[in-house]
Amino acid sequence: MDLNSMILQISFIVMYSEMMAYGFIGQEERKCKYLRVDKLLKIRCYDMNLKEVPPYLKTSVEVLDLSFNRIKKLKRSSFQPYKNIKFLLLYENMIQSVEPGSFSYLTSLQEIDLSNNALMTIPLEIFQLPALRNLYVDSNDLMYLPSDLEALETPIQAPLEYLNIADCGLQDLPDLGILPKLWHINASLNPLMDLSIERFALMCNLKSVDLTRSELTPCQCQQVNNHLRVVEVKTKFVPVCLETLDGSKCPLPYNYTINSMDFIACKNSVKLAEKRSMWLFVTGCAGGILSVLLIMWLCIHRRRKKNVKKLRASALQRRSLVISPKNAINKRDHQSNYNNHNNDLLSCDTA
């Protein structure tokens, strides 16, 4: 094989690989896959070189995977047809902007993954989704998030339980107001040089925190560790403080966290939510018992009605009593002879 043919073959292989990578070849064969996962309808449009949310999918989709595509912008109409989505995967795209109202239709959304995109803030409407529990926005440069959060309405409606804001260039934890259901936050790989210990007072239900490779000062490190130990949070992913500082130089966080009004308000909201769920449970049980009793009463009532109808029908079909001719009274003489016969004893035929 001569040199020219080898160069041509290598050039062809390189061009073919690039065309495959950018979707110029085999585009027709690459279609979204329809699956069933835990009885949920999942549509997987993974790595299809999509530049926007496809509008032709089945509207009853509950799990939508659009990861590893080339989507740059989310429009207000992007998810309008898909109001039943519960899990939305958008990681590894190129999302830079989100039009207001893009997520307003997703009232059933429980989890959204926007990690590894080009976002500079988190759309505030996400925090008002009534069913959102898990939020992943890690590996985005959220430089405008602190200033945008000044316009956030708190307490947020989203019942957040899991928040991943790792590697977002944050210098402090975001102020989202009281988060009574949040049990885990991942803020690793952030330069948390301005960390406010008061932020933890808003998260009274924390079970674990990830602060690995964060640039905490020695005082912040001591305060965070002391607070997390008091509230019995796992400190596995929290930096170990190399030195113990004097209380005068680095005051303990009790006055700022567990004794603060925010922490007390957070705990009260947890108790209120527990009471509300208990009342809902009791009300549901009582409603169920009443429904069963009502159904039983209706069944008994219908059965009695049927029995009465049967008795009436059998009475109508019953054979009439045979009257003896001795007792037969001529209709013409009935009025005149009534008084003479009313005291006579009737005698029955032995039919």
XYZ file of C-alpha atoms in Angstrom:
351
model
C 0.000 0.000 0.000
C 1.445 3.311 -1.068
C 1.551 6.466 1.018
C -1.228 8.259 -0.873
C -3.770 5.467 -0.334
C -2.904 5.289 3.375
C -3.451 9.046 3.749
C -6.785 8.779 1.935
C -7.959 5.928 4.194
C -6.897 7.744 7.359
C -8.644 10.930 6.174
C -11.818 8.956 5.419
C -11.805 7.328 8.871
C -11.323 10.692 10.594
C -14.116 12.335 8.574
C -16.438 9.400 9.195
C -15.781 9.525 12.951
C -16.485 13.259 13.077
C -19.696 12.860 11.097
C -20.840 10.126 13.454
C -19.996 12.293 16.471
C -22.019 15.227 15.173
C -24.920 13.104 14.046
C -24.672 13.500 10.260
C -24.752 9.756 9.806
C -27.261 7.437 11.390
C -29.490 10.303 12.557
C -32.625 8.573 11.295
C -31.862 5.389 13.205
C -31.337 7.254 16.479
C -34.770 7.634 18.026
C -35.995 8.199 21.560
C -36.605 4.942 23.406
C -39.810 4.245 25.326
C -39.395 2.235 28.520
C -41.267 1.297 31.703
C -39.387 1.918 34.935
C -41.225 1.133 38.188
C -44.529 1.499 36.318
C -43.497 4.958 35.106
C -43.322 5.809 31.410
C -39.717 6.765 30.617
C -38.582 8.323 27.357
C -34.823 8.194 26.811
C -33.471 10.733 24.312
C -29.896 10.269 25.500
C -26.997 11.537 23.346
C -29.003 12.342 20.207
C -27.439 15.676 19.279
C -30.719 17.452 20.122
C -30.675 21.244 20.128
C -34.097 21.681 21.730
C -36.677 19.699 23.680
C -38.489 17.513 21.108
C -42.195 18.457 20.833
C -43.355 15.131 19.329
C -42.997 12.822 22.346
C -45.829 11.074 24.122
C -47.461 13.627 26.430
C -47.950 11.135 29.277
C -44.184 10.811 29.834
C -43.201 10.723 33.526
C -39.414 10.253 33.264
C -37.726 12.295 30.523
C -34.005 11.795 29.867
C -32.510 14.518 27.638
C -28.966 14.233 28.931
C -25.832 14.470 26.768
C -27.370 16.664 24.069
C -26.668 20.156 22.722
C -29.625 22.088 24.166
C -28.623 25.710 24.788
C -31.916 27.322 25.727
C -35.108 26.239 27.464
C -38.202 28.004 26.149
C -41.512 28.664 27.863
C -43.137 26.146 25.526
C -40.435 23.448 25.914
C -42.270 21.372 28.536
C -45.814 22.652 28.022
C -47.070 19.352 26.480
C -45.456 17.219 29.192
C -47.278 18.160 32.389
C -46.924 14.696 33.973
C -43.115 14.708 34.190
C -41.850 13.600 37.611
C -38.145 13.122 36.825
C -36.327 15.397 34.363
C -32.705 14.725 33.348
C -30.939 17.587 31.558
C -27.342 17.073 32.639
C -24.434 17.404 30.209
C -26.079 19.894 27.846
C -25.134 23.466 26.960
C -28.012 25.236 28.710
C -27.168 28.904 29.144
C -30.569 30.558 29.522
C -34.036 29.615 30.710
C -37.079 31.633 29.693
C -39.423 32.615 32.553
C -42.223 30.074 32.868
C -40.257 27.176 31.351
C -40.901 24.980 34.423
C -44.267 26.438 35.467
C -46.188 23.541 33.857
C -44.258 20.859 35.753
C -46.339 20.815 38.936
C -45.685 17.061 39.402
C -41.896 17.359 39.055
C -40.065 15.600 41.914
C -36.476 15.651 40.642
C -34.526 17.732 38.142
C -30.881 17.340 37.140
C -29.309 20.440 35.553
C -25.729 19.565 36.371
C -22.832 20.154 33.966
C -24.403 22.954 31.962
C -23.548 26.613 31.377
C -26.024 28.145 33.845
C -24.993 31.284 35.724
C -27.959 31.168 38.101
C -30.837 28.923 39.125
C -34.253 29.936 37.737
C -36.146 31.074 40.830
C -39.386 29.441 39.653
C -37.769 26.055 40.327
C -37.929 26.771 44.068
C -41.711 27.233 43.850
C -42.504 23.841 42.288
C -44.880 22.173 44.783
C -43.507 18.612 44.509
C -39.766 19.146 43.920
C -37.677 17.091 46.351
C -34.291 16.620 44.634
C -32.348 19.382 42.848
C -28.999 18.881 41.081
C -27.274 21.992 39.718
C -23.658 21.011 40.364
C -20.857 21.959 37.965
C -22.434 25.234 36.847
C -20.804 28.626 37.329
C -23.590 30.229 39.421
C -22.009 33.666 39.678
C -25.360 35.515 39.619
C -27.174 33.270 42.077
C -26.449 35.272 45.302
C -27.810 38.507 43.821
C -30.795 36.775 42.199
C -31.778 35.154 45.512
C -32.507 38.618 46.927
C -35.751 38.520 44.908
C -36.663 35.000 46.064
C -39.961 34.632 47.922
C -39.446 32.646 51.111
C -40.383 30.235 52.481
C -40.117 28.419 49.181
C -42.894 26.042 48.159
C -40.589 23.259 46.975
C -40.221 20.610 49.734
C -36.505 20.193 49.048
C -34.884 17.125 50.610
C -31.664 16.791 48.578
C -29.641 19.707 47.179
C -26.449 19.358 45.125
C -24.631 22.656 44.467
C -21.106 21.238 44.253
C -18.476 22.969 42.113
C -20.540 26.106 41.418
C -18.022 28.754 42.464
C -20.072 29.736 45.532
C -18.513 31.616 48.438
C -21.476 31.025 50.752
C -24.404 28.616 51.006
C -27.469 29.976 49.178
C -30.094 31.625 51.367
C -33.305 29.754 50.483
C -35.124 30.501 53.708
C -36.271 27.784 56.087
C -35.840 24.278 54.637
C -37.484 21.958 57.186
C -37.274 18.813 55.010
C -33.723 19.177 53.696
C -31.679 16.203 54.938
C -28.622 16.420 52.649
C -26.681 19.235 50.989
C -23.594 18.806 48.829
C -21.596 22.041 48.670
C -18.201 20.478 47.998
C -15.617 21.982 45.635
C -16.834 25.511 46.426
C -14.613 28.300 47.791
C -16.825 28.889 50.845
C -14.647 31.698 52.163
C -17.654 33.767 53.296
C -19.611 30.910 54.821
C -22.236 32.147 57.299
C -22.799 29.682 60.104
C -26.347 31.106 60.404
C -27.250 29.320 57.164
C -27.299 26.015 59.045
C -30.008 27.327 61.383
C -32.376 27.238 58.391
C -31.703 23.517 57.865
C -32.858 21.975 61.134
C -33.440 18.489 59.676
C -29.962 17.916 58.203
C -28.588 14.374 58.349
C -25.448 14.741 56.218
C -23.363 17.524 54.649
C -20.607 17.345 52.044
C -18.052 20.167 52.363
C -14.994 18.387 50.976
C -12.415 20.542 49.214
C -14.044 23.749 50.400
C -11.824 26.613 51.512
C -13.120 27.097 55.057
C -11.139 29.249 57.458
C -10.015 27.596 60.742
C -12.780 29.408 62.649
C -15.464 28.425 60.136
C -14.251 24.853 60.230
C -14.528 24.752 64.028
C -17.961 26.387 64.055
C -19.362 24.066 61.383
C -18.026 20.934 63.076
C -19.332 21.984 66.494
C -22.784 22.768 65.132
C -23.033 19.515 63.153
C -21.988 17.471 66.185
C -24.622 19.152 68.350
C -27.416 18.346 65.880
C -25.937 14.856 65.253
C -25.163 15.299 61.563
C -22.671 13.001 59.846
C -19.336 14.798 59.587
C -17.732 12.238 57.277
C -17.484 14.715 54.407
C -16.637 17.773 56.521
C -13.050 19.057 56.750
C -11.217 18.105 59.912
C -10.074 21.144 61.885
C -6.336 21.004 62.450
C -6.361 23.373 65.403
C -8.750 24.261 68.199
C -9.312 27.971 68.571
C -10.146 29.891 71.722
C -13.817 30.739 72.239
C -13.032 34.428 72.400
C -11.468 34.329 68.944
C -13.978 31.912 67.461
C -17.275 31.820 69.406
C -19.258 28.622 69.436
C -22.218 28.645 67.061
C -24.964 27.808 69.550
C -26.241 31.377 69.749
C -26.229 31.607 65.954
C -27.823 28.243 65.169
C -29.705 26.021 67.606
C -30.715 28.923 69.859
C -31.638 31.237 67.002
C -35.174 32.213 66.012
C -34.644 30.655 62.573
C -33.766 27.266 64.039
C -36.779 27.378 66.398
C -39.069 28.421 63.529
C -37.687 25.598 61.405
C -38.312 23.052 64.167
C -41.831 24.411 64.686
C -42.574 24.049 60.991
C -41.366 20.435 61.179
C -43.689 19.752 64.114
C -46.540 21.500 62.320
C -45.951 19.371 59.224
C -45.918 16.208 61.376
C -49.174 17.225 63.060
C -50.696 18.027 59.685
C -49.672 14.653 58.266
C -51.032 12.961 61.415
C -54.344 14.781 61.055
C -54.451 13.830 57.378
C -53.799 10.209 58.349
C -56.495 10.245 61.036
C -58.926 12.027 58.730
C -58.180 9.533 55.980
C -58.753 6.592 58.342
C -61.987 8.115 59.632
C -63.132 8.810 56.087
C -62.318 5.242 55.105
C -64.257 3.825 58.068
C -67.245 6.063 57.307
C -67.125 5.012 53.659
C -67.144 1.327 54.656
C -70.050 1.881 57.060
C -71.977 3.801 54.399
C -71.422 1.029 51.858
C -72.566 -1.568 54.410
C -75.697 0.485 55.193
C -76.498 0.837 51.498
C -76.080 -2.903 50.991
C -78.352 -3.704 53.952
C -80.905 -1.128 52.784
C -80.980 -2.555 49.268
C -81.289 -6.096 50.596
C -84.239 -5.102 52.778
C -85.850 -3.378 49.822
C -85.470 -6.518 47.737
C -86.949 -8.666 50.540
C -89.969 -6.355 50.841
C -90.539 -6.515 47.092
C -90.324 -10.317 47.198
C -92.863 -10.494 50.047
C -95.263 -8.240 48.196
C -94.894 -10.236 45.012
C -95.504 -13.537 46.845
C -98.544 -12.054 48.608
C -100.063 -11.077 45.275
C -99.479 -14.547 43.891
C -100.904 -16.278 46.948
C -104.188 -18.219 46.397
C -107.299 -16.353 47.638
C -109.430 -17.790 50.496
C -112.385 -19.869 49.195
C -115.678 -18.600 50.678
C -118.539 -21.102 51.339
C -121.793 -20.580 49.385
C -123.580 -20.430 52.721
C -121.833 -17.163 53.389
C -122.289 -15.727 49.920
C -124.453 -12.640 50.018
C -126.359 -11.461 47.049
C -125.122 -8.073 46.025
C -128.657 -6.765 45.655
C -129.617 -7.869 49.179
C -126.341 -6.876 50.714
C -127.449 -3.555 52.124
C -130.779 -4.813 53.428
C -129.571 -8.054 54.947
C -126.224 -6.778 56.240
C -127.478 -6.171 59.767
C -129.018 -9.674 59.968
C -125.864 -11.429 58.866
C -123.124 -9.383 60.543
C -123.364 -11.458 63.718
C -123.519 -14.841 62.002
C -120.478 -17.062 62.202
C -118.742 -17.726 58.941
C -118.026 -21.283 57.919
C -115.308 -22.225 55.476
C -115.395 -24.941 52.857
C -112.856 -27.656 53.190
C -111.412 -27.164 49.799
